[in-house]
Every structure is written in C-alpha cells, then in structure tokens.
XYZ file of C-alpha atoms in Angstrom:
452
model
C 138.373 -83.122 182.438
C 136.990 -80.684 180.251
C 133.248 -80.215 180.484
C 132.012 -77.365 177.375
C 128.632 -76.595 178.596
C 126.513 -76.686 175.651
C 123.650 -75.806 177.189
C 123.153 -74.008 180.940
C 119.702 -73.985 183.787
C 119.821 -70.633 184.268
C 120.803 -67.773 182.099
C 124.139 -65.588 181.964
C 123.851 -62.659 184.246
C 125.102 -58.951 182.244
C 126.254 -56.279 183.414
C 124.306 -53.282 182.138
C 127.391 -50.053 181.298
C 128.875 -48.320 178.617
C 129.553 -50.935 175.538
C 133.673 -51.572 175.109
C 134.937 -49.831 172.172
C 135.127 -53.027 169.264
C 138.970 -53.348 169.075
C 139.127 -54.902 173.272
C 136.013 -56.809 171.481
C 139.078 -58.677 169.080
C 141.873 -58.342 171.550
C 139.823 -60.538 173.619
C 138.319 -62.744 170.883
C 142.125 -62.753 170.224
C 143.072 -64.351 173.689
C 140.669 -66.469 174.329
C 141.068 -68.610 171.229
C 144.884 -68.805 171.677
C 143.727 -70.162 175.470
C 141.542 -72.520 174.130
C 144.661 -73.839 171.880
C 146.822 -73.825 174.192
C 144.259 -75.886 176.197
C 142.691 -78.573 173.696
C 145.430 -78.536 171.355
C 143.145 -78.002 168.597
C 140.849 -80.425 169.785
C 137.558 -78.926 169.641
C 134.885 -80.668 167.696
C 134.106 -79.528 164.467
C 130.874 -81.112 163.877
C 128.231 -78.767 165.838
C 126.091 -80.087 168.358
C 122.645 -79.576 169.368
C 119.490 -81.508 171.969
C 116.221 -81.482 170.153
C 112.960 -83.688 170.931
C 111.620 -85.021 167.916
C 108.857 -86.276 169.434
C 107.082 -89.031 170.435
C 106.433 -93.144 169.428
C 103.966 -94.559 171.840
C 103.841 -97.550 173.305
C 100.092 -98.098 170.957
C 102.191 -97.291 168.098
C 104.983 -100.419 169.229
C 103.490 -102.308 171.918
C 106.669 -104.691 173.463
C 108.704 -101.687 172.693
C 111.850 -103.000 170.567
C 112.973 -100.856 168.440
C 116.104 -100.176 166.505
C 117.969 -97.336 164.469
C 119.404 -98.307 161.159
C 120.745 -96.342 157.821
C 119.451 -92.212 160.044
C 116.124 -94.675 160.483
C 114.272 -95.667 163.465
C 112.228 -99.172 163.325
C 109.663 -100.888 166.203
C 109.179 -104.233 166.303
C 106.034 -105.075 168.004
C 106.003 -109.606 167.838
C 102.444 -109.886 169.696
C 101.512 -111.488 165.953
C 102.202 -115.012 164.893
C 104.032 -112.726 162.466
C 106.008 -109.513 163.655
C 104.961 -105.938 162.448
C 107.879 -103.928 161.950
C 107.204 -99.997 161.388
C 109.874 -97.524 160.131
C 110.270 -93.991 161.297
C 112.155 -91.215 159.258
C 113.433 -88.221 162.158
C 113.225 -84.932 160.907
C 111.203 -82.121 161.620
C 109.431 -84.801 164.312
C 108.823 -87.628 163.446
C 107.600 -89.090 159.937
C 105.580 -92.634 160.068
C 106.943 -94.497 156.289
C 105.427 -97.814 156.372
C 104.478 -101.051 158.068
C 105.483 -104.667 157.518
C 104.138 -107.921 158.903
C 107.672 -109.815 158.477
C 107.999 -113.854 157.661
C 109.171 -115.997 159.655
C 109.824 -119.043 158.147
C 109.915 -120.011 154.279
C 106.851 -122.194 152.877
C 106.580 -125.734 154.629
C 108.673 -124.649 156.992
C 105.724 -125.363 160.531
C 108.024 -126.645 162.884
C 110.052 -123.025 163.563
C 108.216 -121.132 166.251
C 107.129 -117.792 166.543
C 110.218 -115.178 167.424
C 110.067 -112.628 169.678
C 112.383 -110.112 168.552
C 113.235 -109.058 164.392
C 116.915 -107.969 163.370
C 116.642 -104.808 161.095
C 119.638 -103.684 159.015
C 119.605 -101.089 156.625
C 121.990 -101.583 153.196
C 121.340 -98.500 150.784
C 118.210 -98.553 149.200
C 117.150 -101.616 151.161
C 116.606 -103.038 154.543
C 116.417 -106.459 155.728
C 114.599 -108.492 158.445
C 115.724 -111.191 159.888
C 113.083 -112.873 162.034
C 114.822 -115.914 163.491
C 116.411 -117.598 160.512
C 114.307 -115.778 157.477
C 115.189 -112.914 156.014
C 113.043 -110.037 154.339
C 114.471 -107.975 152.270
C 112.391 -104.817 151.612
C 112.948 -101.412 149.878
C 114.004 -98.740 152.744
C 111.313 -95.873 151.534
C 108.266 -98.204 150.322
C 108.225 -101.295 153.101
C 107.488 -103.433 149.608
C 109.330 -106.973 149.730
C 111.752 -107.855 147.156
C 113.428 -111.371 148.429
C 112.991 -113.898 150.953
C 115.565 -115.904 151.818
C 115.114 -119.084 154.362
C 118.370 -117.937 155.733
C 120.447 -115.587 157.665
C 122.702 -113.072 155.446
C 125.208 -111.348 156.389
C 126.068 -107.479 155.013
C 128.956 -105.191 155.630
C 128.073 -101.681 156.113
C 128.222 -99.648 152.759
C 127.769 -102.435 150.677
C 125.925 -103.683 148.364
C 126.802 -107.845 149.029
C 125.619 -109.953 151.155
C 126.709 -113.332 152.415
C 125.075 -116.563 153.350
C 126.778 -119.731 155.366
C 124.523 -122.706 154.217
C 126.363 -126.071 155.845
C 125.895 -129.010 153.970
C 125.503 -132.718 155.682
C 125.666 -135.825 155.289
C 121.929 -138.114 154.758
C 120.961 -139.857 157.974
C 123.054 -137.681 160.592
C 119.698 -135.925 161.913
C 119.855 -135.765 165.768
C 117.198 -137.493 167.549
C 116.031 -134.807 169.863
C 113.997 -136.946 171.362
C 116.225 -139.421 172.462
C 118.566 -137.200 174.085
C 121.734 -139.104 173.074
C 124.864 -137.524 174.648
C 127.478 -136.050 172.496
C 128.399 -133.151 170.152
C 125.920 -131.410 168.031
C 126.341 -129.901 164.720
C 123.780 -127.439 163.246
C 122.237 -126.341 159.803
C 121.859 -122.918 158.917
C 118.049 -123.040 159.639
C 119.015 -124.864 163.570
C 118.245 -128.484 163.111
C 121.334 -130.637 164.641
C 123.591 -133.303 163.034
C 125.642 -135.704 164.692
C 128.912 -135.495 162.715
C 130.225 -131.840 161.110
C 129.452 -131.064 157.691
C 130.765 -132.353 154.690
C 131.478 -129.068 153.849
C 129.690 -125.390 153.638
C 128.667 -123.473 150.370
C 129.331 -119.335 151.138
C 127.543 -117.627 148.538
C 127.523 -113.559 148.025
C 123.827 -112.374 147.652
C 123.462 -109.154 145.529
C 121.145 -107.124 147.905
C 118.726 -105.193 145.965
C 117.603 -108.418 144.034
C 118.470 -111.415 146.434
C 120.439 -112.987 143.315
C 123.702 -114.911 143.810
C 126.450 -113.542 142.674
C 128.990 -116.264 143.124
C 129.555 -119.783 145.436
C 132.155 -121.086 147.712
C 132.299 -124.737 148.539
C 134.833 -125.273 151.500
C 135.666 -128.765 153.162
C 133.713 -129.325 156.704
C 132.662 -126.455 158.824
C 134.544 -122.842 158.389
C 133.749 -119.617 160.117
C 133.288 -116.045 158.247
C 133.548 -112.492 158.289
C 133.596 -109.207 156.064
C 136.455 -107.808 155.995
C 136.331 -103.706 155.380
C 137.907 -101.968 152.739
C 138.715 -101.742 148.765
C 138.085 -104.203 148.074
C 135.574 -105.505 150.652
C 136.172 -109.226 150.976
C 135.071 -112.540 153.213
C 137.853 -113.661 155.055
C 137.050 -117.670 155.341
C 138.880 -119.216 157.936
C 138.804 -123.443 157.413
C 140.410 -126.469 159.733
C 144.173 -125.869 157.196
C 143.251 -122.916 155.044
C 142.887 -119.145 155.577
C 140.848 -117.876 152.181
C 140.441 -114.109 151.157
C 137.990 -113.334 148.366
C 136.235 -110.643 146.775
C 133.170 -109.589 148.402
C 131.367 -108.063 144.946
C 133.061 -111.084 142.504
C 134.133 -114.215 144.494
C 137.751 -114.547 143.718
C 140.012 -115.890 145.371
C 142.546 -113.093 146.351
C 144.603 -114.338 148.688
C 145.150 -117.812 150.797
C 147.745 -118.983 153.202
C 147.719 -122.732 155.199
C 147.085 -123.001 158.648
C 149.845 -125.086 160.669
C 148.265 -127.392 164.168
C 149.810 -126.385 166.948
C 151.038 -129.478 169.344
C 149.122 -131.518 166.996
C 145.674 -129.893 167.665
C 144.328 -128.125 164.677
C 142.198 -124.694 164.864
C 138.943 -124.776 166.351
C 137.838 -121.163 165.482
C 138.335 -118.043 163.731
C 137.595 -114.579 164.841
C 138.588 -110.525 163.237
C 139.254 -108.166 165.186
C 139.872 -105.507 163.634
C 142.336 -105.247 160.336
C 143.687 -108.877 162.478
C 142.071 -112.478 162.091
C 142.420 -114.574 165.157
C 142.790 -118.210 165.202
C 142.252 -119.607 167.739
C 143.122 -124.471 168.016
C 141.454 -127.004 170.154
C 142.022 -127.436 174.125
C 143.693 -124.379 174.066
C 146.279 -124.754 172.498
C 147.354 -121.134 171.588
C 146.326 -118.530 168.391
C 148.680 -117.570 166.116
C 147.335 -113.654 164.332
C 147.219 -112.603 160.452
C 146.648 -110.237 159.359
C 143.680 -109.776 157.163
C 144.085 -107.993 154.164
C 147.734 -109.298 153.317
C 147.232 -113.152 154.908
C 150.674 -112.589 156.583
C 151.714 -114.139 160.112
C 151.870 -111.525 162.383
C 152.317 -113.402 166.156
C 151.476 -116.525 167.841
C 150.199 -116.726 171.497
C 151.337 -119.631 173.467
C 149.119 -121.819 176.009
C 145.948 -120.712 176.879
C 144.934 -120.734 181.090
C 142.258 -121.487 181.849
C 139.191 -118.997 181.818
C 139.901 -116.831 184.948
C 136.838 -117.561 187.798
C 135.905 -113.431 187.409
C 137.162 -113.027 183.840
C 136.613 -109.452 183.094
C 134.536 -108.204 179.990
C 136.951 -106.709 177.270
C 134.845 -105.380 174.165
C 135.856 -105.377 170.349
C 139.446 -104.812 172.295
C 141.831 -107.699 172.814
C 142.459 -108.632 176.457
C 144.023 -111.077 178.865
C 143.683 -111.797 182.433
C 140.698 -111.108 184.812
C 139.067 -108.096 186.813
C 141.786 -106.722 189.117
C 144.488 -107.258 186.664
C 144.062 -106.743 183.307
C 146.182 -106.589 179.987
C 145.700 -104.781 177.230
C 147.142 -106.293 173.760
C 148.407 -104.676 170.852
C 146.330 -106.882 167.981
C 148.943 -106.651 165.832
C 151.435 -107.723 168.165
C 150.234 -109.584 170.751
C 152.259 -107.642 173.358
C 150.665 -105.811 175.982
C 150.069 -102.052 175.255
C 149.015 -101.208 179.283
C 147.835 -102.869 182.478
C 144.301 -102.514 183.965
C 144.505 -103.492 187.711
C 141.234 -102.308 189.108
C 138.222 -104.165 188.993
C 136.709 -102.635 185.210
C 135.274 -104.127 182.023
C 136.741 -102.788 178.809
C 134.442 -101.387 175.476
C 135.660 -99.841 172.574
C 134.468 -96.230 172.112
C 133.963 -93.034 170.591
C 138.259 -93.990 169.641
C 138.953 -94.705 172.921
C 138.153 -97.450 175.793
C 135.643 -96.773 177.910
C 136.018 -98.232 181.299
C 133.429 -98.923 183.497
C 133.328 -100.276 187.078
C 132.028 -104.033 186.879
C 129.676 -104.206 189.772
C 128.164 -101.096 189.807
C 127.960 -100.064 185.703
C 128.833 -96.118 186.063
C 131.823 -95.570 183.834
C 134.884 -94.309 185.168
C 137.086 -92.842 182.362
C 138.416 -92.891 179.055
C 141.544 -93.559 178.458
C 144.120 -93.706 174.783
C 143.745 -96.929 173.661
C 147.501 -97.201 172.790
C 148.944 -96.255 176.067
C 145.987 -96.061 178.930
C 146.885 -92.279 179.190
C 143.299 -91.093 181.278
C 141.537 -89.081 178.184
C 138.680 -88.254 179.796
C 137.469 -88.470 184.147
C 134.228 -89.556 183.707
C 133.503 -90.006 187.426
C 129.730 -88.007 188.121
C 128.315 -89.657 185.384
C 126.572 -92.433 186.516
C 125.737 -93.930 182.708
C 126.396 -94.620 179.369
C 123.849 -95.282 175.876
C 124.611 -97.978 174.261
C 126.402 -97.407 170.844
C 128.836 -98.512 168.411
C 133.187 -98.418 168.991
C 132.750 -95.440 166.041
C 130.295 -93.813 167.617
C 129.810 -90.326 170.080
C 129.801 -91.890 173.343
C 126.744 -90.493 175.275
C 126.364 -89.865 178.508
C 123.626 -89.358 181.332
C 123.405 -88.904 184.793
C 120.204 -87.912 186.962
C 119.834 -84.101 187.223
C 116.547 -81.847 189.352
C 113.341 -83.280 190.395
C 114.340 -87.082 188.367
C 115.065 -85.455 185.151
C 118.383 -86.767 183.319
C 121.624 -84.601 182.161
C 123.403 -86.349 178.762
C 126.795 -85.300 177.449
C 128.450 -86.420 174.214
C 132.158 -86.980 173.623
C 132.981 -87.684 170.364
C 135.140 -89.449 168.533
C 138.541 -87.639 168.645
C 137.979 -84.986 171.039
C 137.801 -86.725 174.914
C 136.146 -83.141 176.021
C 132.677 -83.978 177.605
C 130.493 -81.244 175.793
C 126.701 -80.870 178.122
C 123.720 -82.007 175.699
C 120.752 -80.930 177.588
C 118.460 -82.210 180.364
C 115.796 -84.764 179.583
C 111.962 -84.968 180.829
C 111.432 -87.788 183.773
C 110.346 -91.168 184.279
C 113.616 -92.518 181.337
C 114.799 -96.377 181.253
C 116.687 -97.991 178.379
C 118.111 -95.507 176.066
C 119.880 -96.502 172.810
C 121.253 -93.893 170.197
C 123.741 -93.684 167.339
C 125.816 -91.023 165.480
C 123.030 -88.454 164.923
C 119.435 -89.529 167.488
C 118.610 -91.084 171.271
C 115.886 -92.348 172.184
C 114.558 -93.945 175.459
C 111.673 -95.504 177.065
C 108.696 -94.526 179.073
C 105.557 -95.283 179.830
C 104.441 -93.455 177.801
C 106.030 -93.974 175.056
C 109.117 -93.244 173.181
C 111.140 -89.878 173.116
C 113.308 -89.257 170.261
C 115.893 -86.249 170.491
C 118.166 -85.402 167.476
C 122.253 -84.492 169.321
C 123.692 -83.592 165.842
C 124.362 -80.977 163.751
C-alpha cells in the first residue's frame, strides 16, 4: 500500500545548519522525481487535494437529517410536515443558503396518497427535479421557483436536458380490490394503483426538463423496461417481451431494433443495463442473453441460472455469480469468468476499481483491478468507506485520537491512498460526491471540501 501523507499530526523537525548549494537541491529533486516515477509508474493524481471545513448546517435547519448532493450543491430535506421542504445550499468559501421550497406530494385531486418520508433530488443543468412519492416537481436551480410538475416520476441521464416518463395503460375493469385480499399477481400503474392484468401498452415519453413539455411518445405493447444509455447520441433502450428498441433520447427517433427469442419456450421477464451491455433475463430462470446496448448485437447467452444461493454476495455495478466464499466476477461483454474471490466479501465498483468489503463487518479489505482481480491497494486498518458513485473518488475513514476520524481518498485511475485530514469527534453517517464530504452529528451537518 502506498500512503501519501498530505497532512501530519506533528510538524517535521528541521535541522538548522549551513544551507547546501542550489545545485545540490536540483540533484536531490531530480533523483526524488525519478524515484517517484519508478515507484508509482507515473501515477501521481493530476487533481490536487485539500481538506477544509466549509461550515455547519444546524439540526434546526434540517430537523429529520435528510441530505443529498447533486450538481455541486447540497440539499437538505425536512419531511416533518405533510409537504416536504427542500433547502438548497451552495458550498464555496462557506455555506450559502440559496432557497427553500415546499414540494407537493400529489397532484390536485389525488387525495389518497400518504405523505412521504423522503424526497429524491436530482439536478440537470439549470433545473432541479424534486420527487416526492410519485410526483416530480422541477424547480429553478438558482431560485427554487417552480417550473412544472409531473404526476409521475421522471428518469434523467446525467448531463442531458431530456428526461423520460413511463406510464402503463391497463384495460378498464382490471383494478384490484385491495379490501378483498384475493391472491394472484398484481401489476402497478406509474402512481402505484394495482391491477390484476398486465398493461395493454406502455407510453414512454421524452420530456424537456426545462419546460416539462413532451418531445415524443412511443407506445410499445404490454409491460416494458426502460433504461437510459449514455454516449452520443444519448438514447433510451426499451426492452419489451419480444423486441429491443433503441431510440434517440432527444427526438425519440428509432435508431435500432432487434427481436428477442424465447429460451426453452419462455419469454423475457426483465432487462437491465450494465455499462454498455444490456442483459435480458428470462422467465423461470431459463437463462439470459447479453446485447451491446448501442448496436443491439447479440454478445452471449447464459445457461439456466441456479437457484438463489443461501448466502448471496452483494455485487454492485458488477456482473457476478456465486455466493460468499466463492464468487466469480464475469466479463459483461463475454460472460466469461474474469477472476474469483474465495473469501466472505462483498464487491462494489468504486473509483475505477473493485472495492472488496468484509461481508460481516463491512470494513474495506482491498481495492482490486476490475479486469484481473490483482490487488491495487491494501485497505487494512481503514474502518469504513463513505458512500459515493462508481465514477467518483473513494473516501475512506478510520478512528483517530480522542474519538476523531481520519479521512483519506483514492482517486479514479490512481490507487494510492492519499491522507486528507482529521475531523472532529461525534460524527455519524457521512456522504460524499466528487468534491465534498458531509457528516452528521448531534449538533448538525458538517461539510468539508476535499478536492481543489
């Protein structure tokens, strides 16, 4: 493990004496640079790191402690009233309160939906989407002014100004009587109402996130899965019972389509997207087929899946097979085994690597190469990791003196562990994004900047 100390608990001792000639410093610096290149292979992170407390948001300002980060801003959520209140904070030299806004839980007339206990906050350019229950409200990111409201959830793709809604249409008379308690499969509308039959069609719409206007509508038959495909152009992948369709996210134009076969007489039951690979799974564990999400070219077919193991591994944003003690990490594009882990660990894609954590304690164990499983960093001695997305830096922490916490970071593409700094004692759960770390405490929310 390579540990780059960016701050120290005690100052370095300096030996006083005669100053060596400048040429001596040049030779020493050159030798040091060569040594670093030899050891790190040129892997010194290009992004500078810092550790600076920006401020504290008190518990009075977010009573129930919900907080989210998106688009470089912090959003606290108060759900103690019937309508949640979202407050936006801009981190900079300190923490600047931008606006507070009440979020409607349901459209007018929908009086059967109970108040929610959480709100999803997502930012897309100049618009912030606030989803409470099934209702999405778009507000101006700078002012909090409401732009438009949708009665159903809106799916977004980072960096794009077009979202997608999915609404299932059912045959009249198939509403389920919840007081009856009758058994059987149930199918749900976009607002949660149960039906006893599958939908006759699904309406997939492209939504302009600035105005809320509908840009296009596609109406595949039956129930479908909808995934957003990054790249150029951004696209929507629709998985139906017999067909894959790729549509342009902005215009809705059909880019490609491919028929889906049956396996052992069974049709597809679900579809998921893993990177640039679409996985189509079949009914009754008949197997799965992988397709390139862009070209819709068939990549491989997997055999009948075994029963769910008694001790399944948590494998996030990776394709795995097996249980704790013997997990195979698979190549999504070939279905072949890349490497095995014969320990009781869970796996998560983080900072361009695979983070292995102890299945019992949750403590980080190591960072492994995603293709080979070769250990890139030994994480022994670190107590936990701070939640974040797969493409963001990995934040680690361990206990310091007198109840404090020591933080470190691993940036994508650079497996060296870089020490950041020490935080005050009394911290609870922490979250992070690409630039900030926030931790809850009894007195409020403490926010640090860690990336320049």
